[in-house]
mmCIF file of C-alpha atoms in Angstrom:
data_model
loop_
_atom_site.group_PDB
_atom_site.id
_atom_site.type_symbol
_atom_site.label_atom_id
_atom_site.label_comp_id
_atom_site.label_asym_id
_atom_site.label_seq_id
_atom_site.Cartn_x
_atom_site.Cartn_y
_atom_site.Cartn_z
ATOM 1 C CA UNK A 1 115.674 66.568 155.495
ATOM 2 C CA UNK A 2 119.191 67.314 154.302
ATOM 3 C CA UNK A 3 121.644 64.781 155.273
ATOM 4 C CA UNK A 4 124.369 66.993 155.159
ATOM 5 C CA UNK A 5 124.761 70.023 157.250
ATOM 6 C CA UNK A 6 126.978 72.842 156.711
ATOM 7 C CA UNK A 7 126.870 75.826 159.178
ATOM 8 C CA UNK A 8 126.424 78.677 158.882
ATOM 9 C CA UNK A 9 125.125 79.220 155.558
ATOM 10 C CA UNK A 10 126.858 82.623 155.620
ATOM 11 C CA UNK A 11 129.764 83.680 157.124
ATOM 12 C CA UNK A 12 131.312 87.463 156.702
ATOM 13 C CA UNK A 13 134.701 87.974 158.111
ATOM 14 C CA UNK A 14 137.643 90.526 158.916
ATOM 15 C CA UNK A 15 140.744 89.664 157.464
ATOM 16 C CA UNK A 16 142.975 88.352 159.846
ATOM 17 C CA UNK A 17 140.365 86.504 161.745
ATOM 18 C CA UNK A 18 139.524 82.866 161.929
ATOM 19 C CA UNK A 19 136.776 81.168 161.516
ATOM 20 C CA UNK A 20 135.469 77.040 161.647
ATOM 21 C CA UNK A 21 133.288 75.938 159.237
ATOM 22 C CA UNK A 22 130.899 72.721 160.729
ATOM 23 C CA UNK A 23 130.281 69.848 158.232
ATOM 24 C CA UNK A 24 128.124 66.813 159.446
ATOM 25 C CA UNK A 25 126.678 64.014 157.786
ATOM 26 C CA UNK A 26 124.351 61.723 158.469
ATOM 27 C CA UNK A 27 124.356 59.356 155.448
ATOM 28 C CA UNK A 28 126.661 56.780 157.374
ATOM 29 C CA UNK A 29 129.572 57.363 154.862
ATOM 30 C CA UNK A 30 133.076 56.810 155.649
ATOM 31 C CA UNK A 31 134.858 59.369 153.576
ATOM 32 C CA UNK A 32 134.570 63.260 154.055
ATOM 33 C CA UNK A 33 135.389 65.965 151.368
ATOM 34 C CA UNK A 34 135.690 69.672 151.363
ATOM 35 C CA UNK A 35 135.706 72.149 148.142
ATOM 36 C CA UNK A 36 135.625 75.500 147.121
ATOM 37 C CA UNK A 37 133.793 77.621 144.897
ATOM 38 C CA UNK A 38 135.355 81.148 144.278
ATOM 39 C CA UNK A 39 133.281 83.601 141.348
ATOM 40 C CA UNK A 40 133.622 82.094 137.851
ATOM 41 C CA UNK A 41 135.965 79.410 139.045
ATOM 42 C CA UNK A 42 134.860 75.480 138.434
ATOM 43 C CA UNK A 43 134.376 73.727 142.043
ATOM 44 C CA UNK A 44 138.492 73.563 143.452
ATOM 45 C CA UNK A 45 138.836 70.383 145.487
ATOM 46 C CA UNK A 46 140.574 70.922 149.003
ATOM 47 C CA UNK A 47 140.945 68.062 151.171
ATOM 48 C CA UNK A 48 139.806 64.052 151.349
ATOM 49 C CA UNK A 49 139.198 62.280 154.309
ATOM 50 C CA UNK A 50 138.423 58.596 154.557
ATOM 51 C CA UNK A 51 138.269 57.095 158.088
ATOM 52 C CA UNK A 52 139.027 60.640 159.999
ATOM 53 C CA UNK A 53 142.585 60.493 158.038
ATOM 54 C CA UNK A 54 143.786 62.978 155.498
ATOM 55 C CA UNK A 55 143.878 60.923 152.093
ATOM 56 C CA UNK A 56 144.696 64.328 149.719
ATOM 57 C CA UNK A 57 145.008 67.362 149.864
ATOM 58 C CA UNK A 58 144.964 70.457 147.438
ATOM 59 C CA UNK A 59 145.330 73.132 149.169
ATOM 60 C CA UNK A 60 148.552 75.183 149.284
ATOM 61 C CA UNK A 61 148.296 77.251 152.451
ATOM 62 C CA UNK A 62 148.332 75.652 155.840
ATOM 63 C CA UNK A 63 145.654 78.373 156.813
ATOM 64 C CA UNK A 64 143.416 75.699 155.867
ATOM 65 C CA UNK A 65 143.036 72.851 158.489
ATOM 66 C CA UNK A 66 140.393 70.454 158.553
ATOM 67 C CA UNK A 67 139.476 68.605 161.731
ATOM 68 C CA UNK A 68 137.690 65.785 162.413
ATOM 69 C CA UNK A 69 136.147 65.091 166.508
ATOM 70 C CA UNK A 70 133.961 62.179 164.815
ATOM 71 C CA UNK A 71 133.459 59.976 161.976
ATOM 72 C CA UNK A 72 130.444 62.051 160.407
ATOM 73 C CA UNK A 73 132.010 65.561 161.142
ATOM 74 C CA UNK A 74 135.127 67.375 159.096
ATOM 75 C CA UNK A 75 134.790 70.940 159.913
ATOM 76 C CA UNK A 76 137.125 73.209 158.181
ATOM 77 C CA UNK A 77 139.123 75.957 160.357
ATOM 78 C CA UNK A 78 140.748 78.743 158.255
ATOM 79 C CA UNK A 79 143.228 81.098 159.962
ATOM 80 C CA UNK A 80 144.560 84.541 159.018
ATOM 81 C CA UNK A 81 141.820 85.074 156.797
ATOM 82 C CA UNK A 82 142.147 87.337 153.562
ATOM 83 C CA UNK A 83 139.795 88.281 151.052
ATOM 84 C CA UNK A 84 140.676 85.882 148.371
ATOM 85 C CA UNK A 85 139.582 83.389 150.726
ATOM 86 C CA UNK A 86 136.060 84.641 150.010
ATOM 87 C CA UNK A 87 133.869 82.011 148.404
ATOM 88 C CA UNK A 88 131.557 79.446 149.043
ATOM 89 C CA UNK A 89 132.959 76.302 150.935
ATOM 90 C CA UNK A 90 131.204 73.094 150.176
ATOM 91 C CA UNK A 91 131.464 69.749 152.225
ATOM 92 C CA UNK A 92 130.459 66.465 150.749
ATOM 93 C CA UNK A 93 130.605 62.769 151.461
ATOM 94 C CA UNK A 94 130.663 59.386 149.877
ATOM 95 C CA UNK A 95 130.130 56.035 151.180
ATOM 96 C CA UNK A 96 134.468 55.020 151.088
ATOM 97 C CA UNK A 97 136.829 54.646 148.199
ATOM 98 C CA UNK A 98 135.666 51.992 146.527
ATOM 99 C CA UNK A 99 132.165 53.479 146.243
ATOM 100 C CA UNK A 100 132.800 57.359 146.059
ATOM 101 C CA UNK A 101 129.639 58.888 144.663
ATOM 102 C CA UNK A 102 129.605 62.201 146.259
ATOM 103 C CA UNK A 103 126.746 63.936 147.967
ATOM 104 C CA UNK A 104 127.220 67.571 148.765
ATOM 105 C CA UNK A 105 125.646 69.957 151.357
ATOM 106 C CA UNK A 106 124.311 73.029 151.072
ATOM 107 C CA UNK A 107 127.528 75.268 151.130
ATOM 108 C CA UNK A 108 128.665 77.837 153.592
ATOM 109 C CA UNK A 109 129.051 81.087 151.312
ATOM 110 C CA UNK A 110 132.658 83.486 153.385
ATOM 111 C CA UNK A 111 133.127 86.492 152.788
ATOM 112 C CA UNK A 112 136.038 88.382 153.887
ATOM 113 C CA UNK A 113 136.464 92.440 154.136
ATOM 114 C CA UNK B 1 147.676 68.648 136.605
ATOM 115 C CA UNK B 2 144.922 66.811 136.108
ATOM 116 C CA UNK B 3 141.931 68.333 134.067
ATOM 117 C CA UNK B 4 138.086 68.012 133.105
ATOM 118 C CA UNK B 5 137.163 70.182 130.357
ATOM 119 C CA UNK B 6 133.678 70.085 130.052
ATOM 120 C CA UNK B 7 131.943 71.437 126.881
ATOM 121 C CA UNK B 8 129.849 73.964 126.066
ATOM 122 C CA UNK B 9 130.074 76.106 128.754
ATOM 123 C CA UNK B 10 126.120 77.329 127.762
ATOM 124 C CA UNK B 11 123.733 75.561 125.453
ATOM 125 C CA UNK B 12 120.383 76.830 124.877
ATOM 126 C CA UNK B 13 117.725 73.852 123.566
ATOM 127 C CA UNK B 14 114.516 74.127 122.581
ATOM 128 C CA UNK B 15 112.020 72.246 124.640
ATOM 129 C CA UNK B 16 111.356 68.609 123.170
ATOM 130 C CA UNK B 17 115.074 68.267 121.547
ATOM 131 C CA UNK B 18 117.577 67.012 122.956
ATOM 132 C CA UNK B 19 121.696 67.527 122.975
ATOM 133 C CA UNK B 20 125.002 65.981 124.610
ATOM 134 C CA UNK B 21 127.471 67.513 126.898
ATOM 135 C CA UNK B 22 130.884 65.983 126.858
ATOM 136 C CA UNK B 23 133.674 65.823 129.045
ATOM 137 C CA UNK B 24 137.023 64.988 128.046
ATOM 138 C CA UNK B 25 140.384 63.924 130.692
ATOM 139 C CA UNK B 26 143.533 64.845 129.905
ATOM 140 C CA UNK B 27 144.361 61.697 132.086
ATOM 141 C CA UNK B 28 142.989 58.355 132.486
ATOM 142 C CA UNK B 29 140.043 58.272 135.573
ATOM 143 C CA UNK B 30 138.296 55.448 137.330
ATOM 144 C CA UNK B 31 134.694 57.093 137.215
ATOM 145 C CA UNK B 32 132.792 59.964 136.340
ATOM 146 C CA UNK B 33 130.069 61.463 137.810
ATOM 147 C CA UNK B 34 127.382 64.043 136.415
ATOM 148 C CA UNK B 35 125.472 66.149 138.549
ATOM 149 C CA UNK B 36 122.954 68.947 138.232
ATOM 150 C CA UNK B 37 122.938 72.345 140.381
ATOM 151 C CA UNK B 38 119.310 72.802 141.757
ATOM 152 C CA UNK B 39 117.639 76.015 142.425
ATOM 153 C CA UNK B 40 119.215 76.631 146.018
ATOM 154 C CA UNK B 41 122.154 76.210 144.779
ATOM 155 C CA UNK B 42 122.551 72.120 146.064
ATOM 156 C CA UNK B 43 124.665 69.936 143.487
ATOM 157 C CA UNK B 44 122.628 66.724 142.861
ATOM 158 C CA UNK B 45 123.892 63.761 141.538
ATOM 159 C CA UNK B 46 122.784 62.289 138.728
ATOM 160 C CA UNK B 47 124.940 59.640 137.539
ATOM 161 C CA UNK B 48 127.917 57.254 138.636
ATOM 162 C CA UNK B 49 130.196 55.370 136.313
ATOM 163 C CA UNK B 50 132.705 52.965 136.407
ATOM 164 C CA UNK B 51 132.519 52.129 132.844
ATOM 165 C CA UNK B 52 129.689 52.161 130.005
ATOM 166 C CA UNK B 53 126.391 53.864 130.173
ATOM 167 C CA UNK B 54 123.561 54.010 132.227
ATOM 168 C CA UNK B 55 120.497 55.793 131.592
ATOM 169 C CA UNK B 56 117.680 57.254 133.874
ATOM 170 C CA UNK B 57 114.653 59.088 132.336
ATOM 171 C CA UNK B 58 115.671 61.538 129.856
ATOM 172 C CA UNK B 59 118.959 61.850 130.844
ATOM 173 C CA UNK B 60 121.585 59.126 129.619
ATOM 174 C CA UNK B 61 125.468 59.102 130.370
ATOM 175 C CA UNK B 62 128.236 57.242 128.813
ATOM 176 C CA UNK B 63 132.149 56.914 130.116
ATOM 177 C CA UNK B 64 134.721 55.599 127.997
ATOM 178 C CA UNK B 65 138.132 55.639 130.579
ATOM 179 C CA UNK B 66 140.065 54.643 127.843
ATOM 180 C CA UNK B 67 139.432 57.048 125.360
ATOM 181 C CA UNK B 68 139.352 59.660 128.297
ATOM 182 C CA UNK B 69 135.725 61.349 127.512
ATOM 183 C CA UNK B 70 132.390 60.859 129.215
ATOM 184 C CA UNK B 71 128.832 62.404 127.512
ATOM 185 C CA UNK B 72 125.107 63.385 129.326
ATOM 186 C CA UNK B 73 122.816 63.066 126.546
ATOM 187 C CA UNK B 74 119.336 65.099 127.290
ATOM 188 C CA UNK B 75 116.772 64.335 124.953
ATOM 189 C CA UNK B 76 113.045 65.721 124.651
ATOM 190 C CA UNK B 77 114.300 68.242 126.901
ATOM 191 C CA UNK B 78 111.578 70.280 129.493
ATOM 192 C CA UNK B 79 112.102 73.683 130.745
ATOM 193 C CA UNK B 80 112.380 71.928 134.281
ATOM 194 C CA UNK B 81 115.756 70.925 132.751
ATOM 195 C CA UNK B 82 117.560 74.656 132.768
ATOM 196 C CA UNK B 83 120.260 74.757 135.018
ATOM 197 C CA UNK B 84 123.746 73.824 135.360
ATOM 198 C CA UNK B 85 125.282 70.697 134.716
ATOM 199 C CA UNK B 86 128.978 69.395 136.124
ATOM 200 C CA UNK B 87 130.771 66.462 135.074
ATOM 201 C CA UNK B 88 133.526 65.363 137.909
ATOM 202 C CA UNK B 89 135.882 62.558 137.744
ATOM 203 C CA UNK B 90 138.055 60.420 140.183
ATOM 204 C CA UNK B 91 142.349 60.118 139.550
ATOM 205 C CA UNK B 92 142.529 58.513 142.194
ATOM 206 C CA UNK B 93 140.566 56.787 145.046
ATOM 207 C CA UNK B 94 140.731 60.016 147.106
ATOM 208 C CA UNK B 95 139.869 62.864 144.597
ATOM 209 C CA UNK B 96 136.869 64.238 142.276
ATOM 210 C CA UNK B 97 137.572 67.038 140.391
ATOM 211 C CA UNK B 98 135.354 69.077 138.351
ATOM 212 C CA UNK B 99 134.768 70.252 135.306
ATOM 213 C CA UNK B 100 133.466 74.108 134.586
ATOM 214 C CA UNK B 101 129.667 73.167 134.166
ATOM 215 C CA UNK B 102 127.450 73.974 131.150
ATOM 216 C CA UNK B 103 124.649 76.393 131.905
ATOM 217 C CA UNK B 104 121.460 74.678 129.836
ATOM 218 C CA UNK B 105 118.565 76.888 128.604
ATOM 219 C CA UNK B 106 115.785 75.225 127.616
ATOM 220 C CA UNK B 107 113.635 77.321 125.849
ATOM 221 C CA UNK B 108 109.602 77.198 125.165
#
């Protein structure tokens, strides 16, 4: 059973759209992470959460905002989408800062046209 | 900014030898972890340090924060092994960042 849910899996877009990517976890963790992987890039971290509060963020463009209704979700809603947003998103957790061995889910792979 | 270079980017091993991947900083971090893509594409973890070695199986790892480096030694390798391996390590409390992964071929 995978302790980590992202939906959906795949996600194809029109530029200019927005879309919410869903990230729950249900290892009991306190701390929430989101990354991206783009073609022959390494994995780009994107945002922290520890608690439901932002602890760091990466990301550049406000487009990306992550939002968290609960301690075991941080979903990831992208406005004005363009095509060099395509990639695959991946969530992950870890137990809190002290302890922050990271355990990803499966990915949600965007694609924008 | 901070960086993980993680070398080589491929190795290819014959099955029953072994080989290291190595990871250096370019600024001090409080852990590294390894972890191993699986065939749907999952990253698994494989290892978590704080500070000196620790070994499980086949696979051993060793951080030195001080020196700024951090090695996965494979040895007797299996062709179960192939895949692609990721170092990642912590600036700060808040923040893993990865390396570029080393795609390992073990051969028959």
């Amino acid at each position: 059973d995978p302790k980590i849910i992202q939906k959906p899996k795949y996600l194809v877009a029109v530029t200019g759209s927005e879309k919410i990517l869903i990230c729950e976890q249900y290892l009991g963790h306190n701390a929430m992470y989101w990354y991206r992987q783009s073609a022959k890039k390494p994995l780009e971290f994107m945002f922290s959460y520890s608690y439901q509060k932002l602890m760091d963020n990466q990301t550049a463009s406000s487009r990306f905002q992550p939002q968290s209704s609960k301690k075991n979700h941080l979903d990831l809603q992208i406005t004005a989408l363009k095509p060099d947003d395509s990639a695959t998103y991946f969530c992950a957790s870890s137990q809190d800062r002290s302890q922050n061995t990271l355990y990803f889910g499966a990915g949600t792979r965007l694609s924008v046209l | 900014g901070d960086q993980v270079e993680q070398s080589p980017s491929a190795l290819s091993l014959h099955e029953g030898t072994g080989s290291a991947l190595r990871c250096n900083f370019t600024t001090t971090m409080r852990a590294v972890q390894w972890f191993r893509k699986n065939s749907r594409g999952s990253l698994i973890n494989l290892f978590y340090l704080a500070s000196g070695t620790k070994e499980n199986g086949r696979l051993k790892s060793a951080f030195d924060s001080k020196e700024r480096y951090s090695t996965l030694h494979i040895r007797d390798a299996q062709l179960e092994d192939s895949g692609t391996y990721f170092c990642a390590a912590d600036p700060n409390a808040y923040k893993v960042i990865f390396g570029k992964g080393t795609h390992l071929h073990v051969l028959p």
